[in-house]
Amino acid sequence: MTHDIDILIIGSGPAGSTFARHLADGTSATILMVDAGSALGTVTGENIRNLPTPAREAAYSMAQKFPLAAVPADPQADVLQARPGTHLLNPRATGTPTHQGMPAAAMSSNIGGMGVHWTCACPRPGGSERISFIEPALMQSAFETAERYLHVTQQGFPATPLSEGIIAALNQRFASDRSRERLAQPMPLACTPQPDGKPRWSGTDAILGELRDADVRTRRGLEIRPDTLCRQILTQDGEACGALLYHLPTGQLYRVNARVVIVAADALRTPQLLYASGIRPYALGRWLNDQPQVIALIDVDAPSNADAKTSVAADGRDNVSGVTWLPFHEPDFPFHGQLMQMDTSPIAFKQEGQNAGKPVVGLGLFLAKELREEDRIIFEEQTDALGMPRMRLAYDLTPADLAGLDRARAAVDKVGAALGGVANGGEAIILPAGTSLHYQGSHRIGPEDDDTCVASPASRVWGFNNLYLGGNGVIPTATGCNPTLTSVALAVIAADDILRRFFA
Ligand code: FAD
């Protein structure tokens, strides 16, 4: 069986959905977006965190049904647990102190990818996090479009004396020579503020806009096909001609012909699919990086004008400090800092502060890892449960990364001193490599077709006329900030390139 369409998108996470939205808005071409995983909710791409608890739990257990998500039958006592909505690359991994092999590497396999599970922090990169070979005006405009698609706002939570007090105290301590846009401030969040003060979190539904509605999609020539693994991109003489698709529930394998092919299948499985298709440039899977992460709990001395009723929940925990951003700033603070009220934290803290009566916030510091080509995905001869090349990660922290973690621990104390103190039982801990879920660099873009990158600044695979990539794997710089806004912006640039070159 063959099908002919104009554009094939593999992967329906934020990157794939951005391609779908931008291309559907810019052309009447027919678009097919496939995903190996199933739809988890009734609204296409809705963020699972918006659902009431029973529906949320049902969605998580549905996500666990993906063949690679099976929990091993004899889990060791100290085996790492995947974050809700994700499954580990190596389900038997334990968190080793050396971080070798990135034990916590994980992925999501469902319609919307990780973009229906994410915490929605959308800061822009700064300083050396930025991509120097993309013209600033182009990047600026792509960020604006990305922020519009994701519904990014700094008003997700209402400003309270407590949240304002946190920002003021951080700026007193860390302002140094920061420009205005790099001062501590409310975190830009992908969400829509609600009257009850609890934001509605954006999933890929926000990116899709009216295309989240199946009838609108049919009318506008976009199909989102779940449970459909792309096994291979078909190529001939520098052209991608289509793909072999595999319907997981029935085992049917069929071919789709397409004029343009886009792979946005996350930073691990995009290289995997290219490798399986015989597209193996030297840089593929190399320069893999994840942001080393330090977390702690901070007791906050509530400002004297804070109303105790609105600042401190009955159980003593803060519930209205929202999410605060302390931006990456070199050389004094080479970390991305986020302070989160407890119910917004993506990490469940084992210990909670014991300083009853004081608001507590979770502090996360993300480091920009030293980039090395030897941190990479190794593709093995054997295949995984889906018939794709099995992946193993060669990965470790360098002496510079370890020194950075020491500095981050010291920075935790500084944040504690600025706000009140590090909570008893909430002292800084380093999370196993991979926990950030922000994997980058593995199919990165670059200014020239050399062995250090896989694709052009417009995310077109070097040597191919019509094969494009999306997702965090295209990000070529060492970043501390959350990557999704950047990869959505890069997908906008890539989609504009496709519109110009194929559908003008
Ligand atoms: P994904 O969202 O991972 O989607 C990739 C899709 O490709 C998946 O659905 C997968 O099933 C599909 N796929 C893979 N291989 C194939 C194949 N061969 N054939 C067909 N389909 C395939 N980021 C931030 O910036 N800020 C945050 O605050 C933040 N918080 C997070 C919190 C959590 C709990 C999680 C899980 C993630 C968080 N992230 C955050 C990360 C963010 O979700 C990712 O950066 C983003 O989803 C990446 O988008 P993507 O489209 O590249 O990939």
Short mmCIF file of N, CA and C in Angstrom, two decimals, residues 36-202:
data_model
loop_
_atom_site.label_atom_id
_atom_site.label_comp_id
_atom_site.label_asym_id
_atom_site.label_seq_id
_atom_site.Cartn_x
_atom_site.Cartn_y
_atom_site.Cartn_z
N ALA A 36 4.60 7.30 17.04
CA ALA A 36 4.63 5.90 17.47
C ALA A 36 3.66 5.65 18.62
N GLY A 37 3.36 6.69 19.39
CA GLY A 37 2.52 6.52 20.58
C GLY A 37 1.05 6.81 20.31
N SER A 38 0.24 6.57 21.35
CA SER A 38 -1.22 6.75 21.25
C SER A 38 -1.62 8.13 21.77
N ALA A 39 -2.86 8.48 21.49
CA ALA A 39 -3.43 9.71 22.08
C ALA A 39 -3.80 9.40 23.53
N LEU A 40 -3.42 10.29 24.46
CA LEU A 40 -3.67 10.01 25.88
C LEU A 40 -4.96 10.64 26.40
N GLY A 41 -5.41 11.69 25.78
CA GLY A 41 -6.60 12.38 26.30
C GLY A 41 -7.62 12.55 25.19
N THR A 42 -8.70 13.24 25.52
CA THR A 42 -9.74 13.44 24.51
C THR A 42 -9.42 14.65 23.64
N VAL A 43 -8.76 15.67 24.22
CA VAL A 43 -8.37 16.84 23.43
C VAL A 43 -6.96 16.58 22.90
N THR A 44 -6.79 16.64 21.58
CA THR A 44 -5.48 16.34 21.00
C THR A 44 -4.40 17.23 21.59
N GLY A 45 -3.40 16.61 22.20
CA GLY A 45 -2.24 17.35 22.69
C GLY A 45 -2.44 18.10 23.99
N GLU A 46 -3.55 17.83 24.69
CA GLU A 46 -3.75 18.56 25.95
C GLU A 46 -2.72 18.16 27.00
N ASN A 47 -2.23 19.15 27.75
CA ASN A 47 -1.27 18.88 28.82
C ASN A 47 -1.97 18.06 29.91
N ILE A 48 -1.42 16.90 30.19
CA ILE A 48 -2.01 15.96 31.15
C ILE A 48 -2.15 16.60 32.54
N ARG A 49 -1.29 17.58 32.82
CA ARG A 49 -1.34 18.21 34.15
C ARG A 49 -2.62 19.01 34.36
N ASN A 50 -3.36 19.30 33.28
CA ASN A 50 -4.64 20.02 33.45
C ASN A 50 -5.78 19.10 33.85
N LEU A 51 -5.58 17.80 33.71
CA LEU A 51 -6.70 16.87 33.89
C LEU A 51 -6.97 16.62 35.37
N PRO A 52 -8.23 16.34 35.73
CA PRO A 52 -8.50 15.92 37.10
C PRO A 52 -7.77 14.62 37.41
N THR A 53 -7.48 14.38 38.69
CA THR A 53 -6.59 13.27 39.06
C THR A 53 -6.94 11.92 38.41
N PRO A 54 -8.20 11.46 38.42
CA PRO A 54 -8.45 10.13 37.83
C PRO A 54 -8.09 10.10 36.34
N ALA A 55 -8.43 11.14 35.61
CA ALA A 55 -8.13 11.17 34.16
C ALA A 55 -6.62 11.26 33.95
N ARG A 56 -5.95 11.98 34.84
CA ARG A 56 -4.49 12.11 34.73
C ARG A 56 -3.82 10.75 34.95
N GLU A 57 -4.27 10.06 36.00
CA GLU A 57 -3.69 8.74 36.28
C GLU A 57 -3.96 7.77 35.13
N ALA A 58 -5.18 7.86 34.56
CA ALA A 58 -5.52 6.98 33.43
C ALA A 58 -4.60 7.28 32.25
N ALA A 59 -4.30 8.56 32.04
CA ALA A 59 -3.42 8.93 30.93
C ALA A 59 -2.01 8.39 31.17
N TYR A 60 -1.53 8.48 32.42
CA TYR A 60 -0.19 7.96 32.72
C TYR A 60 -0.13 6.45 32.50
N SER A 61 -1.21 5.73 32.93
CA SER A 61 -1.12 4.28 32.73
C SER A 61 -1.26 3.93 31.26
N MET A 62 -1.99 4.73 30.50
CA MET A 62 -2.07 4.52 29.04
C MET A 62 -0.67 4.69 28.43
N ALA A 63 0.06 5.73 28.89
CA ALA A 63 1.41 5.98 28.36
C ALA A 63 2.33 4.79 28.64
N GLN A 64 2.10 4.13 29.78
CA GLN A 64 2.94 2.98 30.16
C GLN A 64 2.71 1.77 29.26
N LYS A 65 1.62 1.80 28.49
CA LYS A 65 1.34 0.63 27.63
C LYS A 65 2.22 0.61 26.39
N PHE A 66 2.93 1.69 26.14
CA PHE A 66 3.82 1.70 24.96
C PHE A 66 4.84 0.56 25.12
N PRO A 67 5.08 -0.20 24.04
CA PRO A 67 5.92 -1.41 24.20
C PRO A 67 7.26 -1.18 24.89
N LEU A 68 7.90 -0.03 24.66
CA LEU A 68 9.22 0.18 25.28
C LEU A 68 9.12 0.65 26.73
N ALA A 69 7.88 0.94 27.17
CA ALA A 69 7.71 1.51 28.52
C ALA A 69 7.50 0.44 29.57
N ALA A 70 7.51 -0.84 29.15
CA ALA A 70 7.24 -1.92 30.11
C ALA A 70 8.23 -1.89 31.26
N VAL A 71 7.73 -1.99 32.48
CA VAL A 71 8.59 -2.00 33.66
C VAL A 71 9.21 -3.40 33.76
N PRO A 72 10.53 -3.52 34.00
CA PRO A 72 11.14 -4.84 34.04
C PRO A 72 10.53 -5.72 35.14
N ALA A 73 10.50 -7.02 34.88
CA ALA A 73 9.82 -7.94 35.80
C ALA A 73 10.52 -8.03 37.16
N ASP A 74 11.85 -7.88 37.17
CA ASP A 74 12.57 -8.04 38.43
C ASP A 74 13.34 -6.75 38.76
N PRO A 75 12.61 -5.67 38.99
CA PRO A 75 13.31 -4.41 39.22
C PRO A 75 14.20 -4.48 40.45
N GLN A 76 15.44 -3.98 40.31
CA GLN A 76 16.31 -3.93 41.49
C GLN A 76 15.75 -2.88 42.44
N ALA A 77 16.14 -2.99 43.69
CA ALA A 77 15.57 -2.08 44.69
C ALA A 77 15.88 -0.63 44.35
N ASP A 78 17.09 -0.38 43.84
CA ASP A 78 17.49 1.01 43.64
C ASP A 78 17.37 1.44 42.17
N VAL A 79 16.54 0.72 41.41
CA VAL A 79 16.39 1.06 40.01
C VAL A 79 15.75 2.45 39.89
N LEU A 80 16.19 3.24 38.90
CA LEU A 80 15.65 4.59 38.75
C LEU A 80 14.20 4.54 38.31
N GLN A 81 13.42 5.46 38.80
CA GLN A 81 12.03 5.56 38.38
C GLN A 81 11.91 6.64 37.31
N ALA A 82 11.20 6.33 36.23
CA ALA A 82 10.98 7.34 35.20
C ALA A 82 9.98 8.37 35.71
N ARG A 83 10.13 9.60 35.25
CA ARG A 83 9.16 10.63 35.63
C ARG A 83 7.82 10.31 34.97
N PRO A 84 6.69 10.69 35.60
CA PRO A 84 5.37 10.35 35.04
C PRO A 84 5.27 10.77 33.57
N GLY A 85 4.75 9.85 32.75
CA GLY A 85 4.58 10.15 31.33
C GLY A 85 5.81 9.85 30.50
N THR A 86 6.89 9.39 31.15
CA THR A 86 8.11 9.07 30.41
C THR A 86 8.50 7.62 30.69
N HIS A 87 9.37 7.08 29.85
CA HIS A 87 9.95 5.77 30.12
C HIS A 87 11.44 5.85 29.88
N LEU A 88 12.19 5.10 30.68
CA LEU A 88 13.65 5.18 30.60
C LEU A 88 14.17 4.45 29.37
N LEU A 89 15.26 4.98 28.80
CA LEU A 89 15.93 4.26 27.71
C LEU A 89 16.40 2.90 28.22
N ASN A 90 16.98 2.91 29.42
CA ASN A 90 17.42 1.66 30.05
C ASN A 90 16.60 1.45 31.32
N PRO A 91 15.53 0.64 31.24
CA PRO A 91 14.63 0.53 32.39
C PRO A 91 15.26 -0.09 33.63
N ARG A 92 16.47 -0.65 33.49
CA ARG A 92 17.13 -1.22 34.68
C ARG A 92 18.21 -0.30 35.23
N ALA A 93 18.21 0.95 34.78
CA ALA A 93 19.31 1.85 35.18
C ALA A 93 19.24 2.20 36.66
N THR A 94 20.42 2.34 37.24
CA THR A 94 20.52 2.88 38.59
C THR A 94 21.29 4.19 38.48
N GLY A 95 21.09 5.10 39.39
CA GLY A 95 21.77 6.40 39.33
C GLY A 95 23.18 6.26 39.84
N THR A 96 24.15 6.22 38.92
CA THR A 96 25.53 6.06 39.36
C THR A 96 26.12 7.42 39.72
N PRO A 97 27.00 7.48 40.71
CA PRO A 97 27.55 8.77 41.12
C PRO A 97 28.35 9.43 39.99
N THR A 98 28.89 8.63 39.07
CA THR A 98 29.69 9.21 38.00
C THR A 98 28.84 9.71 36.84
N HIS A 99 27.59 9.40 36.84
CA HIS A 99 26.68 9.81 35.77
C HIS A 99 26.96 9.12 34.44
N GLN A 100 27.86 8.13 34.47
CA GLN A 100 28.24 7.48 33.22
C GLN A 100 27.03 6.88 32.52
N GLY A 101 26.98 7.09 31.22
CA GLY A 101 25.92 6.47 30.43
C GLY A 101 24.57 7.14 30.55
N MET A 102 24.53 8.26 31.21
CA MET A 102 23.28 9.02 31.38
C MET A 102 22.13 8.11 31.82
N PRO A 103 22.21 7.58 33.07
CA PRO A 103 21.24 6.56 33.49
C PRO A 103 19.78 6.99 33.45
N ALA A 104 19.51 8.28 33.62
CA ALA A 104 18.10 8.70 33.69
C ALA A 104 17.55 9.12 32.33
N ALA A 105 18.28 8.82 31.25
CA ALA A 105 17.78 9.19 29.92
C ALA A 105 16.39 8.60 29.70
N ALA A 106 15.45 9.43 29.30
CA ALA A 106 14.05 8.99 29.19
C ALA A 106 13.40 9.61 27.97
N MET A 107 12.25 9.10 27.64
CA MET A 107 11.49 9.63 26.51
C MET A 107 10.01 9.45 26.74
N SER A 108 9.22 10.15 25.97
CA SER A 108 7.76 9.97 26.01
C SER A 108 7.32 9.45 24.66
N SER A 109 6.37 8.54 24.66
CA SER A 109 5.88 7.96 23.41
C SER A 109 4.36 8.03 23.41
N ASN A 110 3.85 9.16 22.97
CA ASN A 110 2.40 9.37 22.91
C ASN A 110 2.17 10.59 22.03
N ILE A 111 0.95 10.78 21.58
CA ILE A 111 0.66 11.99 20.81
C ILE A 111 0.99 13.21 21.69
N GLY A 112 1.78 14.11 21.14
CA GLY A 112 2.22 15.29 21.90
C GLY A 112 3.58 15.10 22.55
N GLY A 113 4.10 13.86 22.55
CA GLY A 113 5.43 13.60 23.12
C GLY A 113 5.53 14.11 24.55
N MET A 114 6.72 14.58 24.92
CA MET A 114 6.90 15.13 26.27
C MET A 114 6.08 16.41 26.45
N GLY A 115 5.62 16.95 25.32
CA GLY A 115 4.89 18.22 25.37
C GLY A 115 3.50 18.12 25.96
N VAL A 116 3.05 16.92 26.35
CA VAL A 116 1.80 16.85 27.12
C VAL A 116 2.09 16.54 28.59
N HIS A 117 3.36 16.49 28.95
CA HIS A 117 3.74 16.20 30.34
C HIS A 117 4.58 17.31 30.95
N TRP A 118 5.01 18.25 30.15
CA TRP A 118 6.07 19.16 30.56
C TRP A 118 5.59 20.22 31.56
N THR A 119 6.59 20.93 32.14
CA THR A 119 6.32 21.91 33.19
C THR A 119 6.18 23.32 32.61
N CYS A 120 6.48 23.46 31.32
CA CYS A 120 6.13 24.68 30.58
C CYS A 120 7.02 25.90 30.83
N ALA A 121 8.20 25.73 31.43
CA ALA A 121 9.11 26.88 31.59
C ALA A 121 9.71 27.22 30.23
N CYS A 122 9.61 28.46 29.83
CA CYS A 122 10.00 28.87 28.47
C CYS A 122 10.91 30.09 28.47
N PRO A 123 12.05 30.05 29.16
CA PRO A 123 12.94 31.21 29.12
C PRO A 123 13.67 31.29 27.78
N ARG A 124 14.04 32.50 27.40
CA ARG A 124 14.91 32.64 26.23
C ARG A 124 16.36 32.45 26.67
N PRO A 125 17.20 31.91 25.79
CA PRO A 125 18.63 31.76 26.14
C PRO A 125 19.32 33.12 26.18
N GLY A 126 20.46 33.17 26.88
CA GLY A 126 21.23 34.42 26.94
C GLY A 126 22.72 34.13 26.83
N GLY A 127 23.49 35.14 26.47
CA GLY A 127 24.95 35.02 26.41
C GLY A 127 25.38 33.85 25.52
N SER A 128 26.27 33.00 26.06
CA SER A 128 26.82 31.90 25.26
C SER A 128 25.80 30.79 24.98
N GLU A 129 24.62 30.88 25.58
CA GLU A 129 23.56 29.90 25.25
C GLU A 129 23.00 30.16 23.85
N ARG A 130 23.16 31.40 23.37
CA ARG A 130 22.55 31.77 22.08
C ARG A 130 23.32 31.15 20.92
N ILE A 131 22.64 31.03 19.79
CA ILE A 131 23.25 30.44 18.59
C ILE A 131 23.83 31.56 17.75
N SER A 132 25.17 31.60 17.67
CA SER A 132 25.82 32.78 17.09
C SER A 132 25.64 32.87 15.58
N PHE A 133 25.42 31.74 14.89
CA PHE A 133 25.38 31.81 13.43
C PHE A 133 23.97 32.04 12.88
N ILE A 134 22.99 32.25 13.74
CA ILE A 134 21.66 32.65 13.24
C ILE A 134 21.50 34.14 13.50
N GLU A 135 21.11 34.84 12.45
CA GLU A 135 21.00 36.30 12.53
C GLU A 135 20.05 36.69 13.68
N PRO A 136 20.49 37.61 14.58
CA PRO A 136 19.67 37.92 15.76
C PRO A 136 18.23 38.34 15.42
N ALA A 137 18.04 39.10 14.32
CA ALA A 137 16.67 39.56 14.00
C ALA A 137 15.79 38.36 13.62
N LEU A 138 16.37 37.39 12.92
CA LEU A 138 15.62 36.19 12.52
C LEU A 138 15.24 35.37 13.76
N MET A 139 16.21 35.24 14.68
CA MET A 139 15.96 34.45 15.90
C MET A 139 14.91 35.15 16.76
N GLN A 140 15.03 36.48 16.84
CA GLN A 140 14.07 37.27 17.63
C GLN A 140 12.65 37.03 17.12
N SER A 141 12.50 37.11 15.79
CA SER A 141 11.16 36.95 15.23
C SER A 141 10.67 35.50 15.43
N ALA A 142 11.58 34.53 15.33
CA ALA A 142 11.18 33.13 15.55
C ALA A 142 10.78 32.91 17.02
N PHE A 143 11.50 33.55 17.94
CA PHE A 143 11.10 33.43 19.36
C PHE A 143 9.70 34.01 19.58
N GLU A 144 9.43 35.14 18.91
CA GLU A 144 8.10 35.75 19.10
C GLU A 144 7.00 34.81 18.61
N THR A 145 7.24 34.19 17.45
CA THR A 145 6.23 33.23 16.93
C THR A 145 6.10 32.05 17.89
N ALA A 146 7.25 31.54 18.35
CA ALA A 146 7.23 30.39 19.28
C ALA A 146 6.46 30.74 20.55
N GLU A 147 6.68 31.95 21.06
CA GLU A 147 5.98 32.36 22.29
C GLU A 147 4.47 32.48 22.04
N ARG A 148 4.12 32.91 20.83
CA ARG A 148 2.68 33.00 20.49
C ARG A 148 2.10 31.59 20.40
N TYR A 149 2.77 30.68 19.74
CA TYR A 149 2.24 29.32 19.59
C TYR A 149 2.09 28.64 20.95
N LEU A 150 3.06 28.86 21.84
CA LEU A 150 3.05 28.16 23.13
C LEU A 150 2.23 28.89 24.20
N HIS A 151 1.73 30.09 23.87
CA HIS A 151 1.00 30.94 24.84
C HIS A 151 1.90 31.31 26.02
N VAL A 152 3.09 31.80 25.72
CA VAL A 152 4.03 32.10 26.82
C VAL A 152 3.64 33.43 27.48
N THR A 153 3.60 33.40 28.78
CA THR A 153 3.26 34.60 29.54
C THR A 153 4.05 34.61 30.86
N GLN A 154 4.26 35.81 31.40
CA GLN A 154 4.85 35.91 32.76
C GLN A 154 3.76 36.14 33.80
N GLN A 155 2.49 36.10 33.34
CA GLN A 155 1.39 36.32 34.28
C GLN A 155 0.64 35.02 34.60
N GLY A 156 1.31 33.90 34.47
CA GLY A 156 0.66 32.61 34.73
C GLY A 156 0.14 32.52 36.15
N PHE A 157 0.90 33.05 37.07
CA PHE A 157 0.47 33.10 38.48
C PHE A 157 0.30 34.56 38.86
N PRO A 158 -0.67 34.86 39.73
CA PRO A 158 -0.83 36.26 40.15
C PRO A 158 0.40 36.71 40.95
N ALA A 159 0.80 37.95 40.76
CA ALA A 159 1.89 38.49 41.60
C ALA A 159 1.38 38.61 43.03
N THR A 160 2.16 38.16 43.98
CA THR A 160 1.78 38.28 45.40
C THR A 160 2.95 38.95 46.12
N PRO A 161 2.71 39.48 47.33
CA PRO A 161 3.85 40.03 48.08
C PRO A 161 4.98 39.00 48.21
N LEU A 162 4.60 37.72 48.34
CA LEU A 162 5.63 36.69 48.50
C LEU A 162 6.47 36.55 47.22
N SER A 163 5.80 36.44 46.06
CA SER A 163 6.56 36.25 44.82
C SER A 163 7.39 37.49 44.53
N GLU A 164 6.82 38.65 44.80
CA GLU A 164 7.58 39.88 44.56
C GLU A 164 8.75 39.99 45.54
N GLY A 165 8.53 39.51 46.77
CA GLY A 165 9.61 39.53 47.76
C GLY A 165 10.77 38.64 47.34
N ILE A 166 10.44 37.48 46.78
CA ILE A 166 11.48 36.55 46.31
C ILE A 166 12.31 37.22 45.20
N ILE A 167 11.61 37.83 44.26
CA ILE A 167 12.31 38.46 43.13
C ILE A 167 13.20 39.60 43.63
N ALA A 168 12.65 40.42 44.53
CA ALA A 168 13.43 41.56 45.04
C ALA A 168 14.67 41.06 45.78
N ALA A 169 14.51 40.02 46.61
CA ALA A 169 15.66 39.52 47.39
C ALA A 169 16.72 38.93 46.46
N LEU A 170 16.29 38.21 45.42
CA LEU A 170 17.27 37.64 44.48
C LEU A 170 18.01 38.75 43.75
N ASN A 171 17.28 39.79 43.37
CA ASN A 171 17.94 40.86 42.62
C ASN A 171 18.89 41.67 43.51
N GLN A 172 18.57 41.73 44.78
CA GLN A 172 19.49 42.42 45.69
C GLN A 172 20.82 41.65 45.76
N ARG A 173 20.71 40.32 45.74
CA ARG A 173 21.89 39.49 45.92
C ARG A 173 22.64 39.22 44.62
N PHE A 174 21.90 39.07 43.51
CA PHE A 174 22.52 38.58 42.27
C PHE A 174 22.54 39.60 41.14
N ALA A 175 22.07 40.82 41.35
CA ALA A 175 21.92 41.74 40.22
C ALA A 175 23.25 42.00 39.53
N SER A 176 24.34 42.21 40.26
CA SER A 176 25.67 42.56 39.72
C SER A 176 25.50 43.42 38.47
N ASP A 177 26.05 42.97 37.35
CA ASP A 177 25.94 43.79 36.15
C ASP A 177 24.93 43.22 35.17
N ARG A 178 23.89 42.59 35.67
CA ARG A 178 22.88 42.01 34.78
C ARG A 178 22.10 43.11 34.05
N SER A 179 21.83 42.86 32.76
CA SER A 179 20.93 43.77 32.05
C SER A 179 19.51 43.50 32.54
N ARG A 180 18.62 44.40 32.18
CA ARG A 180 17.25 44.31 32.69
C ARG A 180 16.62 42.94 32.40
N GLU A 181 16.84 42.44 31.15
CA GLU A 181 16.14 41.19 30.79
C GLU A 181 16.76 39.96 31.44
N ARG A 182 17.93 40.12 32.10
CA ARG A 182 18.54 38.97 32.78
C ARG A 182 18.41 39.07 34.30
N LEU A 183 17.59 40.00 34.78
CA LEU A 183 17.33 40.06 36.23
C LEU A 183 16.37 38.94 36.63
N ALA A 184 16.33 38.63 37.92
CA ALA A 184 15.31 37.69 38.41
C ALA A 184 13.94 38.26 38.09
N GLN A 185 13.02 37.38 37.70
CA GLN A 185 11.68 37.81 37.25
C GLN A 185 10.75 36.60 37.23
N PRO A 186 9.44 36.85 37.06
CA PRO A 186 8.55 35.68 36.93
C PRO A 186 8.97 34.86 35.73
N MET A 187 8.93 33.54 35.86
CA MET A 187 9.31 32.66 34.76
C MET A 187 8.33 32.80 33.59
N PRO A 188 8.83 33.00 32.38
CA PRO A 188 7.91 32.90 31.24
C PRO A 188 7.40 31.46 31.15
N LEU A 189 6.10 31.29 31.23
CA LEU A 189 5.50 29.95 31.25
C LEU A 189 4.54 29.79 30.08
N ALA A 190 4.50 28.61 29.51
CA ALA A 190 3.56 28.31 28.44
C ALA A 190 2.24 27.93 29.10
N CYS A 191 1.35 28.89 29.23
CA CYS A 191 0.10 28.63 29.94
C CYS A 191 -0.87 29.78 29.71
N THR A 192 -2.09 29.56 30.15
CA THR A 192 -3.10 30.61 30.08
C THR A 192 -3.58 30.87 31.50
N PRO A 193 -3.40 32.10 32.00
CA PRO A 193 -3.84 32.40 33.37
C PRO A 193 -5.34 32.16 33.52
N GLN A 194 -5.75 31.68 34.69
CA GLN A 194 -7.16 31.42 34.96
C GLN A 194 -7.58 32.25 36.16
N PRO A 195 -8.90 32.54 36.26
CA PRO A 195 -9.37 33.38 37.38
C PRO A 195 -9.03 32.80 38.74
N ASP A 196 -8.97 31.46 38.87
CA ASP A 196 -8.70 30.88 40.20
C ASP A 196 -7.21 30.90 40.55
N GLY A 197 -6.37 31.48 39.68
CA GLY A 197 -4.94 31.60 39.98
C GLY A 197 -4.13 30.39 39.58
N LYS A 198 -4.80 29.30 39.16
CA LYS A 198 -4.07 28.11 38.70
C LYS A 198 -4.05 28.14 37.18
N PRO A 199 -2.90 28.27 36.56
CA PRO A 199 -2.88 28.40 35.10
C PRO A 199 -3.33 27.13 34.39
N ARG A 200 -3.81 27.29 33.15
CA ARG A 200 -4.05 26.12 32.29
C ARG A 200 -2.79 25.92 31.46
N TRP A 201 -2.14 24.78 31.66
CA TRP A 201 -0.83 24.54 31.05
C TRP A 201 -0.98 24.21 29.56
N SER A 202 -0.08 24.77 28.76
CA SER A 202 -0.10 24.49 27.33
C SER A 202 0.49 23.11 27.07
#
